[in-house]
Amino acid sequence: MAKDAIFIEQFRLGGDGPRVAIKDCIDIAGWPTRAGSEALVDAPPASRHADVVEAILAAGGCIVGKTNMHELAYGVTGVNRWLGTPRNTRYPDLIPGGSSSGSAAAIAAGLADVAIGTDTGGSIRMPAACCGVAGLKPSFGRVSRRGCTPASSSLDCVGPFARNVAGLETGMSLIDPTFQAAAIPAAVRLGWVATEADEEIVASVRTALQRANVELIETPLDGLQEAFQAGVTIMAAEMWELFGALAEDPRMGADVQARLRAAASVTPAQVAAAEAVRKRFRAIVDNALANVDALVLPVLPSVPPRLDDLGDAARMLRLTSLIRPFNLTGHPALCIPIDGPGGFPAAIQLVGAHMDDAHLCAVARRVSGEAV
């Protein structure tokens, strides 16, 4: 393992194209997939590549290693007791974010051109915002999850990190052969979603949007908090079904072990209620997108916490309150890093129409200034 704990394994596999780092919950033939967990330390080497790995190699990408992550992809801080915590190069006192911590950190440190992560409740956008890089959660179902851990999920998406939005488009073209970059629009109309984010965060995002010279339309998004809670419920139920057998394993990290134990109490009635919220909120988001290019809101509601200030588990989970709802609905969502209050990181989140990922990236290039 590298000193900085970003990579679990480093190697070179593939062609001479972009350097690509792969999260340790994605199979690479010949290497074990341990999902950052000591409880899976005896996992055998994968017998075949995950579909996204095969696609990267077929496109000429060069895989440079497997990246560290929050254990079992079930945490938002990126802290890993067993393997060490990936260093947040740009903001070393702050968490790298989870669960795709190593993938975001690899981009921030310049160790890869594209990194691949997974996003079940914000696990690409969260670390992208913390580390000051770009990240994309594609539309649910757009990118194959075969060969990923967990094996099944109604929320999880495989997606790219990069230094900028153009790099995200490169990453999408590597993992999804059907992806083709769209023309950058001459003008952009965004639906501004009011949230309970800290005033300083909102001001930073609004200032960045003013510089981008985009049209903002106030766009209510009723049920955002309810959708966040529904996403937490469904993820917990699915994680218990997949990993409940590890809940009492002494090799488990205390934070993930506590979340798994709590997940055991989720009832079928609670899941059914959460699924009803999913259906209702998906329609709300679709309606909100009808007259705009994308919805816009912050990625994180506050500045990322320091590594020495992680005692409140509920506070950590609330960091996903603005991103998890779009895992519930399956819409593509993208993180653009910006300068936040007091020199801390902040980020713009853009949410697009389902399966219109290319247009979302084109809008993001306009918003980020990459179009000029």
PDB file of N, CA, C and O in Angstrom, residues 142-210:
ATOM      1  N   ARG A 142     -27.254   3.389 -16.557  1.00  0.00           N
ATOM      2  CA  ARG A 142     -26.558   3.737 -17.800  1.00  0.00           C
ATOM      3  C   ARG A 142     -25.251   2.970 -17.939  1.00  0.00           C
ATOM      4  O   ARG A 142     -24.901   2.529 -19.030  1.00  0.00           O
ATOM      5  N   VAL A 143     -24.494   2.864 -16.856  1.00  0.00           N
ATOM      6  CA  VAL A 143     -23.183   2.207 -16.881  1.00  0.00           C
ATOM      7  C   VAL A 143     -23.291   0.862 -16.173  1.00  0.00           C
ATOM      8  O   VAL A 143     -23.823   0.774 -15.064  1.00  0.00           O
ATOM      9  N   SER A 144     -22.773  -0.177 -16.798  1.00  0.00           N
ATOM     10  CA  SER A 144     -22.880  -1.522 -16.245  1.00  0.00           C
ATOM     11  C   SER A 144     -22.228  -1.613 -14.872  1.00  0.00           C
ATOM     12  O   SER A 144     -21.128  -1.099 -14.645  1.00  0.00           O
ATOM     13  N   ARG A 145     -22.906  -2.321 -13.955  1.00  0.00           N
ATOM     14  CA  ARG A 145     -22.361  -2.591 -12.626  1.00  0.00           C
ATOM     15  C   ARG A 145     -21.908  -4.036 -12.486  1.00  0.00           C
ATOM     16  O   ARG A 145     -21.541  -4.452 -11.384  1.00  0.00           O
ATOM     17  N   ARG A 146     -21.897  -4.804 -13.558  1.00  0.00           N
ATOM     18  CA  ARG A 146     -21.445  -6.199 -13.430  1.00  0.00           C
ATOM     19  C   ARG A 146     -19.980  -6.220 -13.019  1.00  0.00           C
ATOM     20  O   ARG A 146     -19.147  -5.541 -13.583  1.00  0.00           O
ATOM     21  N   GLY A 147     -19.700  -6.979 -11.978  1.00  0.00           N
ATOM     22  CA  GLY A 147     -18.354  -7.042 -11.445  1.00  0.00           C
ATOM     23  C   GLY A 147     -18.085  -6.042 -10.343  1.00  0.00           C
ATOM     24  O   GLY A 147     -16.928  -5.823  -9.970  1.00  0.00           O
ATOM     25  N   CYS A 148     -19.155  -5.435  -9.798  1.00  0.00           N
ATOM     26  CA  CYS A 148     -19.009  -4.459  -8.720  1.00  0.00           C
ATOM     27  C   CYS A 148     -19.524  -5.033  -7.403  1.00  0.00           C
ATOM     28  O   CYS A 148     -20.384  -5.912  -7.382  1.00  0.00           O
ATOM     29  N   THR A 149     -18.992  -4.522  -6.303  1.00  0.00           N
ATOM     30  CA  THR A 149     -19.483  -4.821  -4.962  1.00  0.00           C
ATOM     31  C   THR A 149     -20.106  -3.553  -4.402  1.00  0.00           C
ATOM     32  O   THR A 149     -19.464  -2.504  -4.433  1.00  0.00           O
ATOM     33  N   PRO A 150     -21.364  -3.585  -3.930  1.00  0.00           N
ATOM     34  CA  PRO A 150     -22.225  -4.756  -3.807  1.00  0.00           C
ATOM     35  C   PRO A 150     -22.734  -5.247  -5.154  1.00  0.00           C
ATOM     36  O   PRO A 150     -22.792  -4.484  -6.125  1.00  0.00           O
ATOM     37  N   ALA A 151     -23.100  -6.516  -5.169  1.00  0.00           N
ATOM     38  CA  ALA A 151     -23.501  -7.147  -6.431  1.00  0.00           C
ATOM     39  C   ALA A 151     -24.830  -6.618  -6.946  1.00  0.00           C
ATOM     40  O   ALA A 151     -25.084  -6.636  -8.149  1.00  0.00           O
ATOM     41  N   SER A 152     -25.681  -6.147  -6.058  1.00  0.00           N
ATOM     42  CA  SER A 152     -26.972  -5.620  -6.495  1.00  0.00           C
ATOM     43  C   SER A 152     -27.297  -4.379  -5.692  1.00  0.00           C
ATOM     44  O   SER A 152     -26.939  -4.262  -4.516  1.00  0.00           O
ATOM     45  N   SER A 153     -27.963  -3.435  -6.338  1.00  0.00           N
ATOM     46  CA  SER A 153     -28.354  -2.186  -5.682  1.00  0.00           C
ATOM     47  C   SER A 153     -29.364  -1.473  -6.556  1.00  0.00           C
ATOM     48  O   SER A 153     -29.247  -1.480  -7.777  1.00  0.00           O
ATOM     49  N   SER A 154     -30.340  -0.831  -5.925  1.00  0.00           N
ATOM     50  CA  SER A 154     -31.291  -0.013  -6.677  1.00  0.00           C
ATOM     51  C   SER A 154     -30.882   1.454  -6.676  1.00  0.00           C
ATOM     52  O   SER A 154     -31.626   2.305  -7.169  1.00  0.00           O
ATOM     53  N   LEU A 155     -29.691   1.751  -6.114  1.00  0.00           N
ATOM     54  CA  LEU A 155     -29.236   3.124  -5.961  1.00  0.00           C
ATOM     55  C   LEU A 155     -27.865   3.381  -6.580  1.00  0.00           C
ATOM     56  O   LEU A 155     -27.555   4.520  -6.949  1.00  0.00           O
ATOM     57  N   ASP A 156     -27.041   2.360  -6.677  1.00  0.00           N
ATOM     58  CA  ASP A 156     -25.616   2.536  -6.961  1.00  0.00           C
ATOM     59  C   ASP A 156     -25.327   2.765  -8.442  1.00  0.00           C
ATOM     60  O   ASP A 156     -25.950   2.146  -9.312  1.00  0.00           O
ATOM     61  N   CYS A 157     -24.362   3.653  -8.720  1.00  0.00           N
ATOM     62  CA  CYS A 157     -23.933   3.962 -10.084  1.00  0.00           C
ATOM     63  C   CYS A 157     -22.415   4.009 -10.137  1.00  0.00           C
ATOM     64  O   CYS A 157     -21.776   4.518  -9.218  1.00  0.00           O
ATOM     65  N   VAL A 158     -21.833   3.512 -11.225  1.00  0.00           N
ATOM     66  CA  VAL A 158     -20.400   3.635 -11.484  1.00  0.00           C
ATOM     67  C   VAL A 158     -20.170   4.903 -12.286  1.00  0.00           C
ATOM     68  O   VAL A 158     -20.882   5.168 -13.268  1.00  0.00           O
ATOM     69  N   GLY A 159     -19.182   5.713 -11.877  1.00  0.00           N
ATOM     70  CA  GLY A 159     -18.946   6.955 -12.591  1.00  0.00           C
ATOM     71  C   GLY A 159     -17.525   7.462 -12.429  1.00  0.00           C
ATOM     72  O   GLY A 159     -16.747   6.928 -11.641  1.00  0.00           O
ATOM     73  N   PRO A 160     -17.181   8.532 -13.171  1.00  0.00           N
ATOM     74  CA  PRO A 160     -15.805   9.029 -13.198  1.00  0.00           C
ATOM     75  C   PRO A 160     -15.553  10.259 -12.324  1.00  0.00           C
ATOM     76  O   PRO A 160     -16.450  11.049 -12.042  1.00  0.00           O
ATOM     77  N   PHE A 161     -14.274  10.392 -11.939  1.00  0.00           N
ATOM     78  CA  PHE A 161     -13.701  11.614 -11.400  1.00  0.00           C
ATOM     79  C   PHE A 161     -12.678  12.124 -12.412  1.00  0.00           C
ATOM     80  O   PHE A 161     -12.041  11.342 -13.126  1.00  0.00           O
ATOM     81  N   ALA A 162     -12.467  13.431 -12.426  1.00  0.00           N
ATOM     82  CA  ALA A 162     -11.423  14.025 -13.259  1.00  0.00           C
ATOM     83  C   ALA A 162     -11.117  15.419 -12.721  1.00  0.00           C
ATOM     84  O   ALA A 162     -11.805  15.919 -11.820  1.00  0.00           O
ATOM     85  N   ARG A 163     -10.102  16.063 -13.289  1.00  0.00           N
ATOM     86  CA  ARG A 163      -9.753  17.408 -12.841  1.00  0.00           C
ATOM     87  C   ARG A 163     -10.784  18.434 -13.285  1.00  0.00           C
ATOM     88  O   ARG A 163     -10.953  19.468 -12.641  1.00  0.00           O
ATOM     89  N   ASN A 164     -11.478  18.168 -14.393  1.00  0.00           N
ATOM     90  CA  ASN A 164     -12.458  19.114 -14.904  1.00  0.00           C
ATOM     91  C   ASN A 164     -13.559  18.351 -15.634  1.00  0.00           C
ATOM     92  O   ASN A 164     -13.523  17.108 -15.734  1.00  0.00           O
ATOM     93  N   VAL A 165     -14.533  19.073 -16.146  1.00  0.00           N
ATOM     94  CA  VAL A 165     -15.691  18.427 -16.774  1.00  0.00           C
ATOM     95  C   VAL A 165     -15.285  17.730 -18.066  1.00  0.00           C
ATOM     96  O   VAL A 165     -15.786  16.637 -18.379  1.00  0.00           O
ATOM     97  N   ALA A 166     -14.373  18.323 -18.833  1.00  0.00           N
ATOM     98  CA  ALA A 166     -13.893  17.655 -20.042  1.00  0.00           C
ATOM     99  C   ALA A 166     -13.296  16.295 -19.707  1.00  0.00           C
ATOM    100  O   ALA A 166     -13.472  15.319 -20.453  1.00  0.00           O
ATOM    101  N   GLY A 167     -12.619  16.207 -18.565  1.00  0.00           N
ATOM    102  CA  GLY A 167     -12.082  14.923 -18.126  1.00  0.00           C
ATOM    103  C   GLY A 167     -13.170  13.933 -17.764  1.00  0.00           C
ATOM    104  O   GLY A 167     -13.022  12.723 -17.978  1.00  0.00           O
ATOM    105  N   LEU A 168     -14.292  14.446 -17.210  1.00  0.00           N
ATOM    106  CA  LEU A 168     -15.421  13.553 -16.932  1.00  0.00           C
ATOM    107  C   LEU A 168     -15.979  12.971 -18.222  1.00  0.00           C
ATOM    108  O   LEU A 168     -16.358  11.792 -18.276  1.00  0.00           O
ATOM    109  N   GLU A 169     -16.026  13.795 -19.270  1.00  0.00           N
ATOM    110  CA  GLU A 169     -16.499  13.297 -20.564  1.00  0.00           C
ATOM    111  C   GLU A 169     -15.550  12.221 -21.098  1.00  0.00           C
ATOM    112  O   GLU A 169     -16.002  11.202 -21.646  1.00  0.00           O
ATOM    113  N   THR A 170     -14.255  12.419 -20.916  1.00  0.00           N
ATOM    114  CA  THR A 170     -13.293  11.376 -21.291  1.00  0.00           C
ATOM    115  C   THR A 170     -13.557  10.109 -20.498  1.00  0.00           C
ATOM    116  O   THR A 170     -13.571   8.997 -21.053  1.00  0.00           O
ATOM    117  N   GLY A 171     -13.780  10.263 -19.207  1.00  0.00           N
ATOM    118  CA  GLY A 171     -14.058   9.104 -18.373  1.00  0.00           C
ATOM    119  C   GLY A 171     -15.313   8.372 -18.786  1.00  0.00           C
ATOM    120  O   GLY A 171     -15.339   7.131 -18.841  1.00  0.00           O
ATOM    121  N   MET A 172     -16.369   9.117 -19.100  1.00  0.00           N
ATOM    122  CA  MET A 172     -17.602   8.468 -19.552  1.00  0.00           C
ATOM    123  C   MET A 172     -17.399   7.733 -20.864  1.00  0.00           C
ATOM    124  O   MET A 172     -17.937   6.633 -21.059  1.00  0.00           O
ATOM    125  N   SER A 173     -16.616   8.295 -21.763  1.00  0.00           N
ATOM    126  CA  SER A 173     -16.373   7.613 -23.044  1.00  0.00           C
ATOM    127  C   SER A 173     -15.575   6.338 -22.849  1.00  0.00           C
ATOM    128  O   SER A 173     -15.681   5.411 -23.657  1.00  0.00           O
ATOM    129  N   LEU A 174     -14.796   6.269 -21.753  1.00  0.00           N
ATOM    130  CA  LEU A 174     -14.044   5.050 -21.460  1.00  0.00           C
ATOM    131  C   LEU A 174     -14.931   3.951 -20.887  1.00  0.00           C
ATOM    132  O   LEU A 174     -14.771   2.772 -21.229  1.00  0.00           O
ATOM    133  N   ILE A 175     -15.852   4.307 -19.994  1.00  0.00           N
ATOM    134  CA  ILE A 175     -16.641   3.279 -19.310  1.00  0.00           C
ATOM    135  C   ILE A 175     -17.973   3.004 -19.985  1.00  0.00           C
ATOM    136  O   ILE A 175     -18.626   1.996 -19.678  1.00  0.00           O
ATOM    137  N   ASP A 176     -18.388   3.891 -20.892  1.00  0.00           N
ATOM    138  CA  ASP A 176     -19.665   3.723 -21.591  1.00  0.00           C
ATOM    139  C   ASP A 176     -19.449   3.990 -23.077  1.00  0.00           C
ATOM    140  O   ASP A 176     -19.436   5.143 -23.511  1.00  0.00           O
ATOM    141  N   PRO A 177     -19.268   2.937 -23.884  1.00  0.00           N
ATOM    142  CA  PRO A 177     -18.985   3.137 -25.308  1.00  0.00           C
ATOM    143  C   PRO A 177     -20.074   3.885 -26.058  1.00  0.00           C
ATOM    144  O   PRO A 177     -19.830   4.398 -27.157  1.00  0.00           O
ATOM    145  N   THR A 178     -21.281   3.992 -25.479  1.00  0.00           N
ATOM    146  CA  THR A 178     -22.365   4.722 -26.148  1.00  0.00           C
ATOM    147  C   THR A 178     -22.313   6.222 -25.887  1.00  0.00           C
ATOM    148  O   THR A 178     -23.055   6.981 -26.518  1.00  0.00           O
ATOM    149  N   PHE A 179     -21.455   6.651 -24.971  1.00  0.00           N
ATOM    150  CA  PHE A 179     -21.422   8.069 -24.602  1.00  0.00           C
ATOM    151  C   PHE A 179     -20.719   8.888 -25.675  1.00  0.00           C
ATOM    152  O   PHE A 179     -19.606   8.564 -26.097  1.00  0.00           O
ATOM    153  N   GLN A 180     -21.362   9.957 -26.104  1.00  0.00           N
ATOM    154  CA  GLN A 180     -20.765  10.903 -27.041  1.00  0.00           C
ATOM    155  C   GLN A 180     -20.985  12.314 -26.519  1.00  0.00           C
ATOM    156  O   GLN A 180     -22.112  12.698 -26.200  1.00  0.00           O
ATOM    157  N   ALA A 181     -19.908  13.066 -26.414  1.00  0.00           N
ATOM    158  CA  ALA A 181     -20.010  14.430 -25.892  1.00  0.00           C
ATOM    159  C   ALA A 181     -20.970  15.253 -26.732  1.00  0.00           C
ATOM    160  O   ALA A 181     -21.000  15.151 -27.959  1.00  0.00           O
ATOM    161  N   ALA A 182     -21.770  16.085 -26.057  1.00  0.00           N
ATOM    162  CA  ALA A 182     -22.757  16.935 -26.727  1.00  0.00           C
ATOM    163  C   ALA A 182     -22.186  18.324 -26.957  1.00  0.00           C
ATOM    164  O   ALA A 182     -21.211  18.735 -26.328  1.00  0.00           O
ATOM    165  N   ALA A 183     -22.812  19.047 -27.876  1.00  0.00           N
ATOM    166  CA  ALA A 183     -22.404  20.432 -28.145  1.00  0.00           C
ATOM    167  C   ALA A 183     -22.684  21.293 -26.920  1.00  0.00           C
ATOM    168  O   ALA A 183     -23.710  21.140 -26.246  1.00  0.00           O
ATOM    169  N   ILE A 184     -21.777  22.203 -26.646  1.00  0.00           N
ATOM    170  CA  ILE A 184     -21.928  23.100 -25.503  1.00  0.00           C
ATOM    171  C   ILE A 184     -22.958  24.168 -25.846  1.00  0.00           C
ATOM    172  O   ILE A 184     -22.832  24.851 -26.874  1.00  0.00           O
ATOM    173  N   PRO A 185     -24.000  24.339 -25.052  1.00  0.00           N
ATOM    174  CA  PRO A 185     -25.044  25.331 -25.385  1.00  0.00           C
ATOM    175  C   PRO A 185     -24.519  26.755 -25.281  1.00  0.00           C
ATOM    176  O   PRO A 185     -23.676  27.073 -24.437  1.00  0.00           O
ATOM    177  N   ALA A 186     -25.036  27.607 -26.130  1.00  0.00           N
ATOM    178  CA  ALA A 186     -24.627  29.012 -26.115  1.00  0.00           C
ATOM    179  C   ALA A 186     -25.161  29.732 -24.886  1.00  0.00           C
ATOM    180  O   ALA A 186     -24.557  30.696 -24.402  1.00  0.00           O
ATOM    181  N   ALA A 187     -26.292  29.288 -24.398  1.00  0.00           N
ATOM    182  CA  ALA A 187     -26.887  29.864 -23.187  1.00  0.00           C
ATOM    183  C   ALA A 187     -27.449  28.728 -22.345  1.00  0.00           C
ATOM    184  O   ALA A 187     -27.829  27.681 -22.868  1.00  0.00           O
ATOM    185  N   VAL A 188     -27.482  28.961 -21.052  1.00  0.00           N
ATOM    186  CA  VAL A 188     -27.917  27.921 -20.127  1.00  0.00           C
ATOM    187  C   VAL A 188     -28.955  28.495 -19.171  1.00  0.00           C
ATOM    188  O   VAL A 188     -28.781  29.591 -18.623  1.00  0.00           O
ATOM    189  N   ARG A 189     -30.015  27.727 -18.974  1.00  0.00           N
ATOM    190  CA  ARG A 189     -31.064  28.087 -18.013  1.00  0.00           C
ATOM    191  C   ARG A 189     -31.082  27.017 -16.928  1.00  0.00           C
ATOM    192  O   ARG A 189     -31.279  25.828 -17.208  1.00  0.00           O
ATOM    193  N   LEU A 190     -30.880  27.434 -15.675  1.00  0.00           N
ATOM    194  CA  LEU A 190     -30.791  26.501 -14.561  1.00  0.00           C
ATOM    195  C   LEU A 190     -31.903  26.755 -13.560  1.00  0.00           C
ATOM    196  O   LEU A 190     -32.269  27.902 -13.287  1.00  0.00           O
ATOM    197  N   GLY A 191     -32.423  25.674 -12.995  1.00  0.00           N
ATOM    198  CA  GLY A 191     -33.428  25.779 -11.944  1.00  0.00           C
ATOM    199  C   GLY A 191     -32.759  25.792 -10.582  1.00  0.00           C
ATOM    200  O   GLY A 191     -32.208  24.765 -10.155  1.00  0.00           O
ATOM    201  N   TRP A 192     -32.773  26.948  -9.910  1.00  0.00           N
ATOM    202  CA  TRP A 192     -32.139  27.065  -8.600  1.00  0.00           C
ATOM    203  C   TRP A 192     -33.037  26.446  -7.535  1.00  0.00           C
ATOM    204  O   TRP A 192     -34.186  26.824  -7.365  1.00  0.00           O
ATOM    205  N   VAL A 193     -32.483  25.468  -6.807  1.00  0.00           N
ATOM    206  CA  VAL A 193     -33.219  24.759  -5.765  1.00  0.00           C
ATOM    207  C   VAL A 193     -32.822  25.323  -4.410  1.00  0.00           C
ATOM    208  O   VAL A 193     -31.649  25.240  -4.008  1.00  0.00           O
ATOM    209  N   ALA A 194     -33.761  25.925  -3.710  1.00  0.00           N
ATOM    210  CA  ALA A 194     -33.491  26.446  -2.369  1.00  0.00           C
ATOM    211  C   ALA A 194     -33.287  25.279  -1.405  1.00  0.00           C
ATOM    212  O   ALA A 194     -34.022  24.291  -1.444  1.00  0.00           O
ATOM    213  N   THR A 195     -32.269  25.396  -0.550  1.00  0.00           N
ATOM    214  CA  THR A 195     -31.942  24.324   0.397  1.00  0.00           C
ATOM    215  C   THR A 195     -31.643  24.921   1.761  1.00  0.00           C
ATOM    216  O   THR A 195     -31.619  26.145   1.938  1.00  0.00           O
ATOM    217  N   GLU A 196     -31.371  24.043   2.718  1.00  0.00           N
ATOM    218  CA  GLU A 196     -30.991  24.479   4.058  1.00  0.00           C
ATOM    219  C   GLU A 196     -29.473  24.496   4.223  1.00  0.00           C
ATOM    220  O   GLU A 196     -28.963  24.401   5.352  1.00  0.00           O
ATOM    221  N   ALA A 197     -28.742  24.629   3.138  1.00  0.00           N
ATOM    222  CA  ALA A 197     -27.285  24.724   3.219  1.00  0.00           C
ATOM    223  C   ALA A 197     -26.880  25.997   3.960  1.00  0.00           C
ATOM    224  O   ALA A 197     -27.632  26.983   3.990  1.00  0.00           O
ATOM    225  N   ASP A 198     -25.679  25.967   4.536  1.00  0.00           N
ATOM    226  CA  ASP A 198     -25.164  27.138   5.238  1.00  0.00           C
ATOM    227  C   ASP A 198     -25.139  28.353   4.310  1.00  0.00           C
ATOM    228  O   ASP A 198     -24.863  28.222   3.108  1.00  0.00           O
ATOM    229  N   GLU A 199     -25.393  29.523   4.885  1.00  0.00           N
ATOM    230  CA  GLU A 199     -25.460  30.744   4.084  1.00  0.00           C
ATOM    231  C   GLU A 199     -24.171  30.984   3.303  1.00  0.00           C
ATOM    232  O   GLU A 199     -24.203  31.437   2.152  1.00  0.00           O
ATOM    233  N   GLU A 200     -23.019  30.686   3.921  1.00  0.00           N
ATOM    234  CA  GLU A 200     -21.745  30.928   3.250  1.00  0.00           C
ATOM    235  C   GLU A 200     -21.578  30.006   2.038  1.00  0.00           C
ATOM    236  O   GLU A 200     -21.009  30.403   1.017  1.00  0.00           O
ATOM    237  N   ILE A 201     -22.070  28.787   2.142  1.00  0.00           N
ATOM    238  CA  ILE A 201     -22.003  27.849   1.019  1.00  0.00           C
ATOM    239  C   ILE A 201     -22.900  28.328  -0.115  1.00  0.00           C
ATOM    240  O   ILE A 201     -22.494  28.360  -1.286  1.00  0.00           O
ATOM    241  N   VAL A 202     -24.118  28.719   0.222  1.00  0.00           N
ATOM    242  CA  VAL A 202     -25.048  29.210  -0.792  1.00  0.00           C
ATOM    243  C   VAL A 202     -24.474  30.435  -1.489  1.00  0.00           C
ATOM    244  O   VAL A 202     -24.534  30.558  -2.723  1.00  0.00           O
ATOM    245  N   ALA A 203     -23.887  31.340  -0.724  1.00  0.00           N
ATOM    246  CA  ALA A 203     -23.309  32.549  -1.315  1.00  0.00           C
ATOM    247  C   ALA A 203     -22.173  32.204  -2.271  1.00  0.00           C
ATOM    248  O   ALA A 203     -22.049  32.813  -3.350  1.00  0.00           O
ATOM    249  N   SER A 204     -21.337  31.231  -1.908  1.00  0.00           N
ATOM    250  CA  SER A 204     -20.229  30.830  -2.781  1.00  0.00           C
ATOM    251  C   SER A 204     -20.748  30.254  -4.093  1.00  0.00           C
ATOM    252  O   SER A 204     -20.235  30.564  -5.177  1.00  0.00           O
ATOM    253  N   VAL A 205     -21.785  29.422  -4.017  1.00  0.00           N
ATOM    254  CA  VAL A 205     -22.351  28.820  -5.219  1.00  0.00           C
ATOM    255  C   VAL A 205     -23.017  29.889  -6.085  1.00  0.00           C
ATOM    256  O   VAL A 205     -22.826  29.928  -7.308  1.00  0.00           O
ATOM    257  N   ARG A 206     -23.785  30.770  -5.474  1.00  0.00           N
ATOM    258  CA  ARG A 206     -24.468  31.818  -6.245  1.00  0.00           C
ATOM    259  C   ARG A 206     -23.452  32.747  -6.921  1.00  0.00           C
ATOM    260  O   ARG A 206     -23.649  33.159  -8.071  1.00  0.00           O
ATOM    261  N   THR A 207     -22.372  33.066  -6.245  1.00  0.00           N
ATOM    262  CA  THR A 207     -21.342  33.923  -6.830  1.00  0.00           C
ATOM    263  C   THR A 207     -20.709  33.254  -8.050  1.00  0.00           C
ATOM    264  O   THR A 207     -20.495  33.893  -9.092  1.00  0.00           O
ATOM    265  N   ALA A 208     -20.423  31.959  -7.930  1.00  0.00           N
ATOM    266  CA  ALA A 208     -19.844  31.233  -9.054  1.00  0.00           C
ATOM    267  C   ALA A 208     -20.807  31.188 -10.236  1.00  0.00           C
ATOM    268  O   ALA A 208     -20.396  31.306 -11.398  1.00  0.00           O
ATOM    269  N   LEU A 209     -22.086  31.049  -9.965  1.00  0.00           N
ATOM    270  CA  LEU A 209     -23.077  31.018 -11.040  1.00  0.00           C
ATOM    271  C   LEU A 209     -23.229  32.383 -11.698  1.00  0.00           C
ATOM    272  O   LEU A 209     -23.440  32.479 -12.914  1.00  0.00           O
ATOM    273  N   GLN A 210     -23.094  33.435 -10.918  1.00  0.00           N
ATOM    274  CA  GLN A 210     -23.143  34.780 -11.502  1.00  0.00           C
ATOM    275  C   GLN A 210     -21.982  34.990 -12.466  1.00  0.00           C
ATOM    276  O   GLN A 210     -22.149  35.559 -13.552  1.00  0.00           O
TER     277      GLN A 210
END
